[in-house]
Amino acid sequence: MINNFDQFSIGLTGGIGCGKTTIANLFAEQGASIVDTDIIAHQLTAINGLAIPAICEQFGANFLTTAGAMDRQKMREYVFAHPTEKKRLEAILHPMIKQESFNLAQKSNQNYVIFVVPLLLESNILKPHMSRILVIDCPETLQIQRVMNRNGWSEQQVRAVMQTQVSRETRLAAADDIITNEDEIHTNAQNLKQQVSRLHSAYMVLANANMKK
Ligand code: ATP
């Protein structure tokens, strides 16, 4: 069995730089259990990661660093230019990410779990298992600015990644719940914290009702 389907599961998603990690951290402060699929993907492709043998076999050792991790930069550029190769990499990683996500979720002692999944709506690997979809939203201009500041990227680079993700409208249309992450967290966190706290309480109630079913 890979998943306890009775577990109340929230799929937290949003476009690049919308603030998924920032908001997930606020949920964690409230005591929520977080499973971050980005962290899992990093671990799988780090030195001694579970995905390294298959990556080496299928793509060759030249896609590994000398230390034995996946060369993330090289692989990112390669699959960006070769969509079929991207599918091959995903065929290795996605089942492992799914399995590891469920393994971690089952260790949770909370009554609901938040799965942070950047491409929840694009890939469909975890979406069917989610009880609700929580979208972290902000205006595109803010999204671009944040990623430019954080990654030192050009606007064009950020827009190129955004092109590979569903549109803001599609994401909002798929949402059961939305957190608007527009306010500057360091000077004006109150609104954000309220949105998180309200949803955390609602999820606890829903999860309890789910357990009694
Ligand atoms: P990615 O899709 O790239 O993983 P993400 O959606 O997880 O990104 P974060 O990493 O949480 O987004 O945020 C992107 C950047 O914007 C970070 O540098 C973060 O500190 C900053 N940021 C996010 N939300 C806010 C906010 N409300 N106020 C100030 N800075 C913010």
Tab-separated table of C-alpha atoms in Angstrom, residues 10-193:
chain	number	residue	atom	x	y	z
A	10	ILE	CA	-4.090	19.395	0.988
A	11	GLY	CA	-2.263	19.997	-2.293
A	12	LEU	CA	-0.550	23.367	-1.960
A	13	THR	CA	0.522	24.793	-5.294
A	14	GLY	CA	1.221	28.057	-7.117
A	15	GLY	CA	3.362	29.502	-9.865
A	16	ILE	CA	7.096	29.998	-9.515
A	17	GLY	CA	7.855	32.528	-6.784
A	18	CYS	CA	4.230	32.923	-5.657
A	19	GLY	CA	5.273	31.991	-2.132
A	20	LYS	CA	4.531	28.285	-1.673
A	21	THR	CA	7.479	27.730	0.692
A	22	THR	CA	6.796	30.968	2.560
A	23	ILE	CA	3.171	30.001	3.198
A	24	ALA	CA	4.010	26.361	3.965
A	25	ASN	CA	6.348	27.663	6.686
A	26	LEU	CA	3.474	29.679	8.181
A	27	PHE	CA	1.310	26.520	8.239
A	28	ALA	CA	4.177	24.650	9.926
A	29	GLU	CA	4.287	27.379	12.596
A	30	GLN	CA	0.615	26.552	13.272
A	31	GLY	CA	1.548	22.893	13.757
A	32	ALA	CA	0.566	21.544	10.334
A	33	SER	CA	2.514	18.649	8.797
A	34	ILE	CA	4.279	19.604	5.571
A	35	VAL	CA	5.550	17.264	2.850
A	36	ASP	CA	7.579	19.309	0.348
A	37	THR	CA	8.005	17.485	-2.961
A	38	ASP	CA	10.754	19.896	-4.048
A	39	ILE	CA	12.865	18.800	-1.084
A	40	ILE	CA	12.106	15.153	-1.902
A	41	ALA	CA	13.160	15.689	-5.538
A	42	HIS	CA	16.422	17.247	-4.332
A	43	GLN	CA	17.102	14.323	-1.991
A	44	LEU	CA	16.377	11.752	-4.698
A	45	THR	CA	18.921	13.396	-7.005
A	46	ALA	CA	21.559	14.224	-4.367
A	47	ILE	CA	24.663	12.084	-3.693
A	48	ASN	CA	23.475	8.517	-2.911
A	49	GLY	CA	19.923	9.559	-3.856
A	50	LEU	CA	17.539	6.779	-4.815
A	51	ALA	CA	17.159	8.093	-8.369
A	52	ILE	CA	20.890	8.367	-9.114
A	53	PRO	CA	21.419	4.791	-10.440
A	54	ALA	CA	18.518	5.095	-12.919
A	55	ILE	CA	19.617	8.586	-14.022
A	56	CYS	CA	23.167	7.354	-14.575
A	57	GLU	CA	21.943	4.325	-16.502
A	58	GLN	CA	19.546	6.231	-18.753
A	59	PHE	CA	21.312	9.567	-19.233
A	60	GLY	CA	24.955	8.648	-18.638
A	61	ALA	CA	27.494	9.563	-15.986
A	62	ASN	CA	28.109	12.900	-17.707
A	63	PHE	CA	24.827	14.086	-16.144
A	64	LEU	CA	26.330	13.535	-12.688
A	65	THR	CA	28.718	15.795	-10.813
A	66	THR	CA	32.108	14.393	-9.838
A	67	ALA	CA	30.696	13.861	-6.336
A	68	GLY	CA	27.869	11.717	-7.753
A	69	ALA	CA	24.807	13.966	-7.499
A	70	MET	CA	22.679	14.824	-10.527
A	71	ASP	CA	24.123	17.887	-12.264
A	72	ARG	CA	20.945	19.914	-11.826
A	73	GLN	CA	21.956	22.865	-13.973
A	74	LYS	CA	23.048	20.644	-16.871
A	75	MET	CA	19.960	18.433	-16.631
A	76	ARG	CA	17.641	21.470	-16.388
A	77	GLU	CA	19.096	22.984	-19.576
A	78	TYR	CA	19.055	19.622	-21.370
A	79	VAL	CA	15.431	18.711	-20.651
A	80	PHE	CA	14.307	22.300	-21.289
A	81	ALA	CA	15.654	21.914	-24.838
A	82	HIS	CA	14.466	18.280	-25.252
A	83	PRO	CA	10.858	17.714	-24.132
A	84	THR	CA	10.933	13.949	-24.757
A	85	GLU	CA	13.977	13.654	-22.509
A	86	LYS	CA	12.075	15.601	-19.889
A	87	LYS	CA	9.406	12.894	-19.999
A	88	ARG	CA	12.104	10.241	-19.542
A	89	LEU	CA	13.460	12.002	-16.462
A	90	GLU	CA	9.948	12.427	-15.079
A	91	ALA	CA	9.261	8.722	-15.609
A	92	ILE	CA	12.160	8.040	-13.219
A	93	LEU	CA	11.420	10.748	-10.670
A	94	HIS	CA	7.636	11.008	-10.441
A	95	PRO	CA	6.868	7.524	-9.081
A	96	MET	CA	9.677	7.943	-6.523
A	97	ILE	CA	8.425	11.380	-5.464
A	98	LYS	CA	4.926	9.999	-5.069
A	99	GLN	CA	6.063	7.018	-3.010
A	100	GLU	CA	8.334	9.086	-0.770
A	101	SER	CA	5.608	11.725	-0.266
A	102	PHE	CA	3.191	9.070	0.974
A	103	ASN	CA	5.869	7.475	3.164
A	104	LEU	CA	6.497	10.819	4.873
A	105	ALA	CA	2.791	11.671	5.132
A	106	GLN	CA	2.057	8.387	6.860
A	107	LYS	CA	4.604	9.239	9.547
A	108	SER	CA	2.674	12.408	10.379
A	109	ASN	CA	0.889	12.492	13.705
A	110	GLN	CA	-1.350	15.394	12.624
A	111	ASN	CA	-4.877	14.915	11.329
A	112	TYR	CA	-4.109	16.472	7.971
A	113	VAL	CA	-1.058	16.841	5.743
A	114	ILE	CA	-0.074	19.609	3.341
A	115	PHE	CA	1.753	18.430	0.214
A	116	VAL	CA	3.709	21.287	-1.407
A	117	VAL	CA	3.665	20.442	-5.115
A	118	PRO	CA	4.838	23.144	-7.555
A	119	LEU	CA	3.445	21.303	-10.602
A	120	LEU	CA	0.378	19.769	-8.946
A	121	LEU	CA	-1.926	20.807	-11.789
A	122	GLU	CA	0.547	20.172	-14.595
A	123	SER	CA	1.679	16.641	-13.793
A	124	ASN	CA	-1.308	14.860	-12.245
A	125	ILE	CA	0.850	12.517	-10.132
A	126	LEU	CA	-0.465	13.658	-6.768
A	127	LYS	CA	-3.577	15.632	-7.709
A	128	PRO	CA	-5.938	12.611	-7.717
A	129	HIS	CA	-4.958	11.872	-4.097
A	130	MET	CA	-5.629	15.353	-2.736
A	131	SER	CA	-8.743	16.152	-0.699
A	132	ARG	CA	-8.430	19.866	-1.488
A	133	ILE	CA	-6.311	22.164	-3.639
A	134	LEU	CA	-4.859	25.282	-2.039
A	135	VAL	CA	-3.480	27.846	-4.475
A	136	ILE	CA	-0.988	30.494	-3.404
A	137	ASP	CA	-1.647	33.475	-5.627
A	138	CYS	CA	-0.015	36.810	-6.335
A	139	PRO	CA	0.075	39.174	-9.322
A	140	GLU	CA	2.469	38.099	-12.087
A	141	THR	CA	4.541	41.275	-11.788
A	142	LEU	CA	5.231	40.472	-8.130
A	143	GLN	CA	5.982	36.846	-8.984
A	144	ILE	CA	8.571	37.955	-11.561
A	145	GLN	CA	10.125	40.514	-9.232
A	146	ARG	CA	10.505	37.998	-6.405
A	147	VAL	CA	12.212	35.380	-8.573
A	148	MET	CA	14.491	37.983	-10.174
A	149	ASN	CA	15.550	39.102	-6.679
A	150	ARG	CA	15.904	35.598	-5.260
A	151	ASN	CA	17.600	33.846	-8.202
A	152	GLY	CA	19.327	36.769	-9.882
A	153	TRP	CA	17.464	35.870	-13.100
A	154	SER	CA	16.358	38.173	-15.917
A	155	GLU	CA	12.658	38.852	-16.454
A	156	GLN	CA	12.897	36.770	-19.635
A	157	GLN	CA	14.203	33.743	-17.688
A	158	VAL	CA	11.347	33.941	-15.201
A	159	ARG	CA	8.788	34.323	-17.988
A	160	ALA	CA	10.250	31.263	-19.786
A	161	VAL	CA	9.575	29.121	-16.703
A	162	MET	CA	6.119	30.639	-16.282
A	163	GLN	CA	5.359	29.561	-19.862
A	164	THR	CA	5.862	25.928	-18.820
A	165	GLN	CA	3.319	26.280	-15.986
A	166	VAL	CA	-0.473	26.607	-16.181
A	167	SER	CA	-1.802	30.159	-16.294
A	168	ARG	CA	-2.855	32.078	-13.218
A	169	GLU	CA	-6.500	31.821	-14.375
A	170	THR	CA	-6.336	28.029	-14.782
A	171	ARG	CA	-4.758	27.665	-11.368
A	172	LEU	CA	-7.340	29.862	-9.670
A	173	ALA	CA	-10.150	27.979	-11.408
A	174	ALA	CA	-8.822	24.671	-9.995
A	175	ALA	CA	-8.532	26.000	-6.429
A	176	ASP	CA	-10.743	24.958	-3.531
A	177	ASP	CA	-8.947	27.517	-1.370
A	178	ILE	CA	-6.778	30.523	-2.213
A	179	ILE	CA	-4.230	32.461	-0.194
A	180	THR	CA	-3.361	35.863	-1.584
A	181	ASN	CA	0.327	36.460	-0.941
A	182	GLU	CA	0.669	40.125	-1.857
A	183	ASP	CA	1.669	41.806	1.367
A	184	GLU	CA	5.325	42.215	2.298
A	185	ILE	CA	5.804	39.553	4.972
A	186	HIS	CA	8.547	41.356	6.880
A	187	THR	CA	6.552	44.517	7.474
A	188	ASN	CA	2.945	43.373	7.103
A	189	ALA	CA	2.529	39.700	7.965
A	190	GLN	CA	-0.770	39.992	9.798
A	191	ASN	CA	-3.096	39.480	6.848
A	192	LEU	CA	-1.101	36.489	5.647
A	193	LYS	CA	-1.001	34.903	9.075
